[in-house]
C-alpha cells in the first residue's frame, strides 16, 4: 500500500482501530476501519496480529517504540519489514522513520503536544526529516491539527483521548485525515 492509497482508504473510513493487546483484535478486524495501529504486542504476537489484519483487508502499522522484545533501532525496523507484511511503522523517533522509509514502509511520526513549544519543535524536526504522515496527540487540539497540516503539507491523524463521536468529528473538521482510537464503539 502507498501513502496515496492509504489516504484514499482513510478518506472513506476515517477511524483507525488502535489495538494495544489481543483482547481488542477481533473487534478491530471486524470493524469498518481501513487501518489498524498496533500499539503493543511482542515479537512473538505481532506477526500473527499483522497477518490477521492483512487477511481482513486492513492496512497494518506497528508502533515500534512500544514493541516488546526488540530495542527500537534499525535492526527492529529491518526485523519488522522481514517478519510481517506491515504497511508501515509509527514512532516518535525521526531517525527510525527515516530508516523505515528507506525500506519502503509508510512512516507515521507520532507527536505528543504539551505546549506551543513542543508544537514548534515538532514542526522543525519534521521539516528536517519528513515522515509520510503525522499523528498528533492529544487529538483534541484542533488548532494544532490545522497548524501541522498547513506547516508540514502532510496528512495529519488525530490520536489520543478521542472517546466520543463529537470529538472525532471536531478533529476531522479541523483537518485531520483520520482519527486513531482504542475506543471500540468508535470503530463501528
PDB file of C-alpha atoms in Angstrom:
ATOM      1  CA  UNK A   1       0.000   0.000   0.000  1.00  0.00           C
ATOM      2  CA  UNK A   2       1.183   3.503  -0.788  1.00  0.00           C
ATOM      3  CA  UNK A   3       0.573   6.648   1.229  1.00  0.00           C
ATOM      4  CA  UNK A   4      -1.771   7.832  -1.524  1.00  0.00           C
ATOM      5  CA  UNK A   5      -3.794   4.598  -1.343  1.00  0.00           C
ATOM      6  CA  UNK A   6      -3.915   4.823   2.451  1.00  0.00           C
ATOM      7  CA  UNK A   7      -5.178   8.407   2.280  1.00  0.00           C
ATOM      8  CA  UNK A   8      -7.902   7.292  -0.126  1.00  0.00           C
ATOM      9  CA  UNK A   9      -8.994   4.491   2.195  1.00  0.00           C
ATOM     10  CA  UNK A  10      -8.958   6.805   5.214  1.00  0.00           C
ATOM     11  CA  UNK A  11     -10.981   9.373   3.287  1.00  0.00           C
ATOM     12  CA  UNK A  12     -13.763   6.797   3.043  1.00  0.00           C
ATOM     13  CA  UNK A  13     -13.317   5.268   6.523  1.00  0.00           C
ATOM     14  CA  UNK A  14     -11.518   7.773   8.760  1.00  0.00           C
ATOM     15  CA  UNK A  15     -11.454   5.867  12.049  1.00  0.00           C
ATOM     16  CA  UNK A  16      -8.304   3.829  12.697  1.00  0.00           C
ATOM     17  CA  UNK A  17      -8.562   0.991  15.198  1.00  0.00           C
ATOM     18  CA  UNK A  18      -5.775   1.344  17.780  1.00  0.00           C
ATOM     19  CA  UNK A  19      -5.075  -2.060  19.324  1.00  0.00           C
ATOM     20  CA  UNK A  20      -2.988  -2.396  22.480  1.00  0.00           C
ATOM     21  CA  UNK A  21      -3.426  -6.123  23.103  1.00  0.00           C
ATOM     22  CA  UNK A  22      -5.076  -9.232  21.736  1.00  0.00           C
ATOM     23  CA  UNK A  23      -8.353  -8.643  23.605  1.00  0.00           C
ATOM     24  CA  UNK A  24      -9.421  -5.977  21.077  1.00  0.00           C
ATOM     25  CA  UNK A  25      -8.006  -7.640  17.959  1.00  0.00           C
ATOM     26  CA  UNK A  26     -11.205  -9.433  16.904  1.00  0.00           C
ATOM     27  CA  UNK A  27     -13.259  -6.250  17.170  1.00  0.00           C
ATOM     28  CA  UNK A  28     -10.681  -4.351  15.112  1.00  0.00           C
ATOM     29  CA  UNK A  29     -10.636  -6.997  12.394  1.00  0.00           C
ATOM     30  CA  UNK A  30     -14.432  -6.971  12.151  1.00  0.00           C
ATOM     31  CA  UNK A  31     -14.702  -3.178  12.229  1.00  0.00           C
ATOM     32  CA  UNK A  32     -15.157  -0.777   9.322  1.00  0.00           C
ATOM     33  CA  UNK A  33     -11.683   0.645   9.996  1.00  0.00           C
ATOM     34  CA  UNK A  34      -9.422   0.743   6.954  1.00  0.00           C
ATOM     35  CA  UNK A  35      -6.305   0.514   9.121  1.00  0.00           C
ATOM     36  CA  UNK A  36      -5.109  -0.886  12.420  1.00  0.00           C
ATOM     37  CA  UNK A  37      -2.437   0.702  14.586  1.00  0.00           C
ATOM     38  CA  UNK A  38      -0.761  -1.892  16.802  1.00  0.00           C
ATOM     39  CA  UNK A  39       0.284  -0.041  19.967  1.00  0.00           C
ATOM     40  CA  UNK A  40       1.642  -3.055  21.781  1.00  0.00           C
ATOM     41  CA  UNK A  41       2.432  -6.690  21.355  1.00  0.00           C
ATOM     42  CA  UNK A  42       5.690  -8.522  21.212  1.00  0.00           C
ATOM     43  CA  UNK A  43       7.939 -10.089  18.634  1.00  0.00           C
ATOM     44  CA  UNK A  44       6.015 -13.296  19.356  1.00  0.00           C
ATOM     45  CA  UNK A  45       2.451 -11.970  18.955  1.00  0.00           C
ATOM     46  CA  UNK A  46       2.698  -9.093  16.494  1.00  0.00           C
ATOM     47  CA  UNK A  47       3.425 -11.082  13.303  1.00  0.00           C
ATOM     48  CA  UNK A  48       0.215 -13.086  13.793  1.00  0.00           C
ATOM     49  CA  UNK A  49      -1.804  -9.960  14.512  1.00  0.00           C
ATOM     50  CA  UNK A  50      -0.489  -8.253  11.397  1.00  0.00           C
ATOM     51  CA  UNK A  51      -1.223 -11.334   9.248  1.00  0.00           C
ATOM     52  CA  UNK A  52      -4.791 -11.384  10.602  1.00  0.00           C
ATOM     53  CA  UNK A  53      -5.235  -7.675   9.843  1.00  0.00           C
ATOM     54  CA  UNK A  54      -3.992  -8.137   6.287  1.00  0.00           C
ATOM     55  CA  UNK A  55      -6.372 -11.115   5.765  1.00  0.00           C
ATOM     56  CA  UNK A  56      -9.196  -8.837   6.968  1.00  0.00           C
ATOM     57  CA  UNK A  57      -8.249  -6.246   4.318  1.00  0.00           C
ATOM     58  CA  UNK A  58      -6.803  -3.713   6.762  1.00  0.00           C
ATOM     59  CA  UNK A  59      -3.642  -1.652   6.459  1.00  0.00           C
ATOM     60  CA  UNK A  60      -1.342  -2.623   9.344  1.00  0.00           C
ATOM     61  CA  UNK A  61       1.024  -0.348  11.260  1.00  0.00           C
ATOM     62  CA  UNK A  62       3.249  -1.184  14.216  1.00  0.00           C
ATOM     63  CA  UNK A  63       4.338   1.365  16.793  1.00  0.00           C
ATOM     64  CA  UNK A  64       7.947   0.241  17.001  1.00  0.00           C
ATOM     65  CA  UNK A  65       8.666   2.209  20.173  1.00  0.00           C
ATOM     66  CA  UNK A  66       6.116   0.029  22.007  1.00  0.00           C
ATOM     67  CA  UNK A  67       7.073  -3.367  20.560  1.00  0.00           C
ATOM     68  CA  UNK A  68       8.245  -5.746  23.278  1.00  0.00           C
ATOM     69  CA  UNK A  69      11.258  -7.967  22.700  1.00  0.00           C
ATOM     70  CA  UNK A  70      13.324  -5.673  20.494  1.00  0.00           C
ATOM     71  CA  UNK A  71      15.079  -2.398  21.026  1.00  0.00           C
ATOM     72  CA  UNK A  72      13.647   0.431  18.906  1.00  0.00           C
ATOM     73  CA  UNK A  73      16.552   0.657  16.474  1.00  0.00           C
ATOM     74  CA  UNK A  74      17.450  -0.028  12.845  1.00  0.00           C
ATOM     75  CA  UNK A  75      17.537  -3.788  13.430  1.00  0.00           C
ATOM     76  CA  UNK A  76      13.981  -3.666  14.803  1.00  0.00           C
ATOM     77  CA  UNK A  77      12.781  -1.899  11.673  1.00  0.00           C
ATOM     78  CA  UNK A  78      14.508  -4.449   9.472  1.00  0.00           C
ATOM     79  CA  UNK A  79      13.035  -7.295  11.534  1.00  0.00           C
ATOM     80  CA  UNK A  80       9.531  -5.795  11.205  1.00  0.00           C
ATOM     81  CA  UNK A  81       9.940  -5.496   7.440  1.00  0.00           C
ATOM     82  CA  UNK A  82      11.098  -9.118   7.096  1.00  0.00           C
ATOM     83  CA  UNK A  83       8.871 -10.782   9.717  1.00  0.00           C
ATOM     84  CA  UNK A  84       5.465  -9.483   8.691  1.00  0.00           C
ATOM     85  CA  UNK A  85       3.569  -7.736   5.894  1.00  0.00           C
ATOM     86  CA  UNK A  86       3.417  -4.320   7.563  1.00  0.00           C
ATOM     87  CA  UNK A  87       2.298  -1.322   5.564  1.00  0.00           C
ATOM     88  CA  UNK A  88       4.193   0.997   7.830  1.00  0.00           C
ATOM     89  CA  UNK A  89       5.526   1.977  11.203  1.00  0.00           C
ATOM     90  CA  UNK A  90       4.735   4.565  13.834  1.00  0.00           C
ATOM     91  CA  UNK A  91       7.394   6.133  16.039  1.00  0.00           C
ATOM     92  CA  UNK A  92       8.266   9.254  17.958  1.00  0.00           C
ATOM     93  CA  UNK A  93      11.842   8.874  16.684  1.00  0.00           C
ATOM     94  CA  UNK A  94      12.646  10.537  13.363  1.00  0.00           C
ATOM     95  CA  UNK A  95      15.839   8.504  12.722  1.00  0.00           C
ATOM     96  CA  UNK A  96      13.851   5.256  12.897  1.00  0.00           C
ATOM     97  CA  UNK A  97      11.268   6.614  10.499  1.00  0.00           C
ATOM     98  CA  UNK A  98      13.980   7.635   8.053  1.00  0.00           C
ATOM     99  CA  UNK A  99      15.280   4.054   8.063  1.00  0.00           C
ATOM    100  CA  UNK A 100      11.763   2.658   7.639  1.00  0.00           C
ATOM    101  CA  UNK A 101      11.037   4.997   4.755  1.00  0.00           C
ATOM    102  CA  UNK A 102      14.229   3.829   3.069  1.00  0.00           C
ATOM    103  CA  UNK A 103      12.874   0.278   3.331  1.00  0.00           C
ATOM    104  CA  UNK A 104       9.659   1.249   1.560  1.00  0.00           C
ATOM    105  CA  UNK A 105       7.409   1.424   4.615  1.00  0.00           C
ATOM    106  CA  UNK A 106       4.880   4.210   5.193  1.00  0.00           C
ATOM    107  CA  UNK A 107       6.073   6.312   8.120  1.00  0.00           C
ATOM    108  CA  UNK A 108       3.930   7.997  10.742  1.00  0.00           C
ATOM    109  CA  UNK A 109       5.611  10.407  13.155  1.00  0.00           C
ATOM    110  CA  UNK A 110       3.832  10.490  16.500  1.00  0.00           C
ATOM    111  CA  UNK A 111       3.960  13.951  18.060  1.00  0.00           C
ATOM    112  CA  UNK A 112       2.956  14.499  21.682  1.00  0.00           C
ATOM    113  CA  UNK A 113       1.925  18.100  22.342  1.00  0.00           C
ATOM    114  CA  UNK A 114       2.394  19.632  25.747  1.00  0.00           C
ATOM    115  CA  UNK A 115       2.556  23.280  24.769  1.00  0.00           C
ATOM    116  CA  UNK A 116       3.247  25.612  21.846  1.00  0.00           C
ATOM    117  CA  UNK A 117       6.975  24.981  22.189  1.00  0.00           C
ATOM    118  CA  UNK A 118       6.553  21.237  21.592  1.00  0.00           C
ATOM    119  CA  UNK A 119       4.472  22.043  18.510  1.00  0.00           C
ATOM    120  CA  UNK A 120       7.167  24.353  17.112  1.00  0.00           C
ATOM    121  CA  UNK A 121       9.930  21.847  17.887  1.00  0.00           C
ATOM    122  CA  UNK A 122       7.967  19.027  16.265  1.00  0.00           C
ATOM    123  CA  UNK A 123       7.396  21.057  13.100  1.00  0.00           C
ATOM    124  CA  UNK A 124      11.079  21.959  12.904  1.00  0.00           C
ATOM    125  CA  UNK A 125      12.179  18.326  13.344  1.00  0.00           C
ATOM    126  CA  UNK A 126       9.699  17.048  10.762  1.00  0.00           C
ATOM    127  CA  UNK A 127      10.834  19.643   8.229  1.00  0.00           C
ATOM    128  CA  UNK A 128      14.357  18.247   8.665  1.00  0.00           C
ATOM    129  CA  UNK A 129      13.263  14.612   8.350  1.00  0.00           C
ATOM    130  CA  UNK A 130       9.744  14.469   6.885  1.00  0.00           C
ATOM    131  CA  UNK A 131       7.528  11.475   7.641  1.00  0.00           C
ATOM    132  CA  UNK A 132       4.749  10.395   5.280  1.00  0.00           C
ATOM    133  CA  UNK A 133       2.106  11.271   7.867  1.00  0.00           C
ATOM    134  CA  UNK A 134       1.868  12.833  11.316  1.00  0.00           C
ATOM    135  CA  UNK A 135      -0.179  11.605  14.268  1.00  0.00           C
ATOM    136  CA  UNK A 136      -0.797  14.353  16.822  1.00  0.00           C
ATOM    137  CA  UNK A 137      -1.641  13.545  20.430  1.00  0.00           C
ATOM    138  CA  UNK A 138      -3.849  14.530  22.061  1.00  0.00           C
ATOM    139  CA  UNK A 139      -6.143  14.577  19.071  1.00  0.00           C
ATOM    140  CA  UNK A 140      -8.466  17.052  20.747  1.00  0.00           C
ATOM    141  CA  UNK A 141      -6.355  20.066  19.764  1.00  0.00           C
ATOM    142  CA  UNK A 142      -7.973  21.409  16.586  1.00  0.00           C
ATOM    143  CA  UNK A 143      -5.622  24.374  16.318  1.00  0.00           C
ATOM    144  CA  UNK A 144      -2.585  22.057  16.326  1.00  0.00           C
ATOM    145  CA  UNK A 145      -4.165  19.808  13.684  1.00  0.00           C
ATOM    146  CA  UNK A 146      -4.716  22.798  11.381  1.00  0.00           C
ATOM    147  CA  UNK A 147      -1.205  24.158  12.038  1.00  0.00           C
ATOM    148  CA  UNK A 148       0.523  20.823  11.355  1.00  0.00           C
ATOM    149  CA  UNK A 149      -1.449  20.266   8.167  1.00  0.00           C
ATOM    150  CA  UNK A 150      -0.512  23.710   6.838  1.00  0.00           C
ATOM    151  CA  UNK A 151       3.099  23.805   8.057  1.00  0.00           C
ATOM    152  CA  UNK A 152       4.066  20.287   7.004  1.00  0.00           C
ATOM    153  CA  UNK A 153       1.845  19.693   3.986  1.00  0.00           C
ATOM    154  CA  UNK A 154       1.340  16.125   5.205  1.00  0.00           C
ATOM    155  CA  UNK A 155      -1.776  14.198   6.222  1.00  0.00           C
ATOM    156  CA  UNK A 156      -2.476  14.530   9.951  1.00  0.00           C
ATOM    157  CA  UNK A 157      -4.029  11.821  12.089  1.00  0.00           C
ATOM    158  CA  UNK A 158      -5.576  12.833  15.423  1.00  0.00           C
ATOM    159  CA  UNK A 159      -4.966  10.319  18.200  1.00  0.00           C
ATOM    160  CA  UNK A 160      -5.175  10.105  21.939  1.00  0.00           C
ATOM    161  CA  UNK A 161      -8.068  10.930  24.251  1.00  0.00           C
ATOM    162  CA  UNK A 162     -10.703  10.728  21.488  1.00  0.00           C
ATOM    163  CA  UNK A 163     -13.514   8.761  23.093  1.00  0.00           C
ATOM    164  CA  UNK A 164     -16.709  10.274  21.680  1.00  0.00           C
ATOM    165  CA  UNK A 165     -18.127  10.729  18.194  1.00  0.00           C
ATOM    166  CA  UNK A 166     -18.289  14.507  18.610  1.00  0.00           C
ATOM    167  CA  UNK A 167     -14.584  14.641  19.487  1.00  0.00           C
ATOM    168  CA  UNK A 168     -13.788  12.573  16.400  1.00  0.00           C
ATOM    169  CA  UNK A 169     -15.933  14.894  14.284  1.00  0.00           C
ATOM    170  CA  UNK A 170     -14.178  18.001  15.634  1.00  0.00           C
ATOM    171  CA  UNK A 171     -10.764  16.533  14.811  1.00  0.00           C
ATOM    172  CA  UNK A 172     -11.873  15.667  11.273  1.00  0.00           C
ATOM    173  CA  UNK A 173     -13.402  19.111  10.767  1.00  0.00           C
ATOM    174  CA  UNK A 174     -10.128  20.675  11.958  1.00  0.00           C
ATOM    175  CA  UNK A 175      -8.394  18.955   9.039  1.00  0.00           C
ATOM    176  CA  UNK A 176      -7.317  15.532  10.277  1.00  0.00           C
ATOM    177  CA  UNK A 177      -7.500  12.872   7.568  1.00  0.00           C
ATOM    178  CA  UNK A 178      -8.410  10.311  10.242  1.00  0.00           C
ATOM    179  CA  UNK A 179      -8.519   9.658  13.960  1.00  0.00           C
ATOM    180  CA  UNK A 180      -6.930   6.758  15.791  1.00  0.00           C
ATOM    181  CA  UNK A 181      -8.649   5.488  18.889  1.00  0.00           C
ATOM    182  CA  UNK A 182      -8.752   2.447  21.119  1.00  0.00           C
ATOM    183  CA  UNK A 183     -12.447   3.127  21.834  1.00  0.00           C
ATOM    184  CA  UNK A 184     -14.133   0.111  20.221  1.00  0.00           C
ATOM    185  CA  UNK A 185     -17.509   1.868  19.969  1.00  0.00           C
ATOM    186  CA  UNK A 186     -15.992   4.376  17.507  1.00  0.00           C
ATOM    187  CA  UNK A 187     -14.667   1.639  15.203  1.00  0.00           C
ATOM    188  CA  UNK A 188     -18.162   0.664  14.053  1.00  0.00           C
TER     189      UNK A 188
END
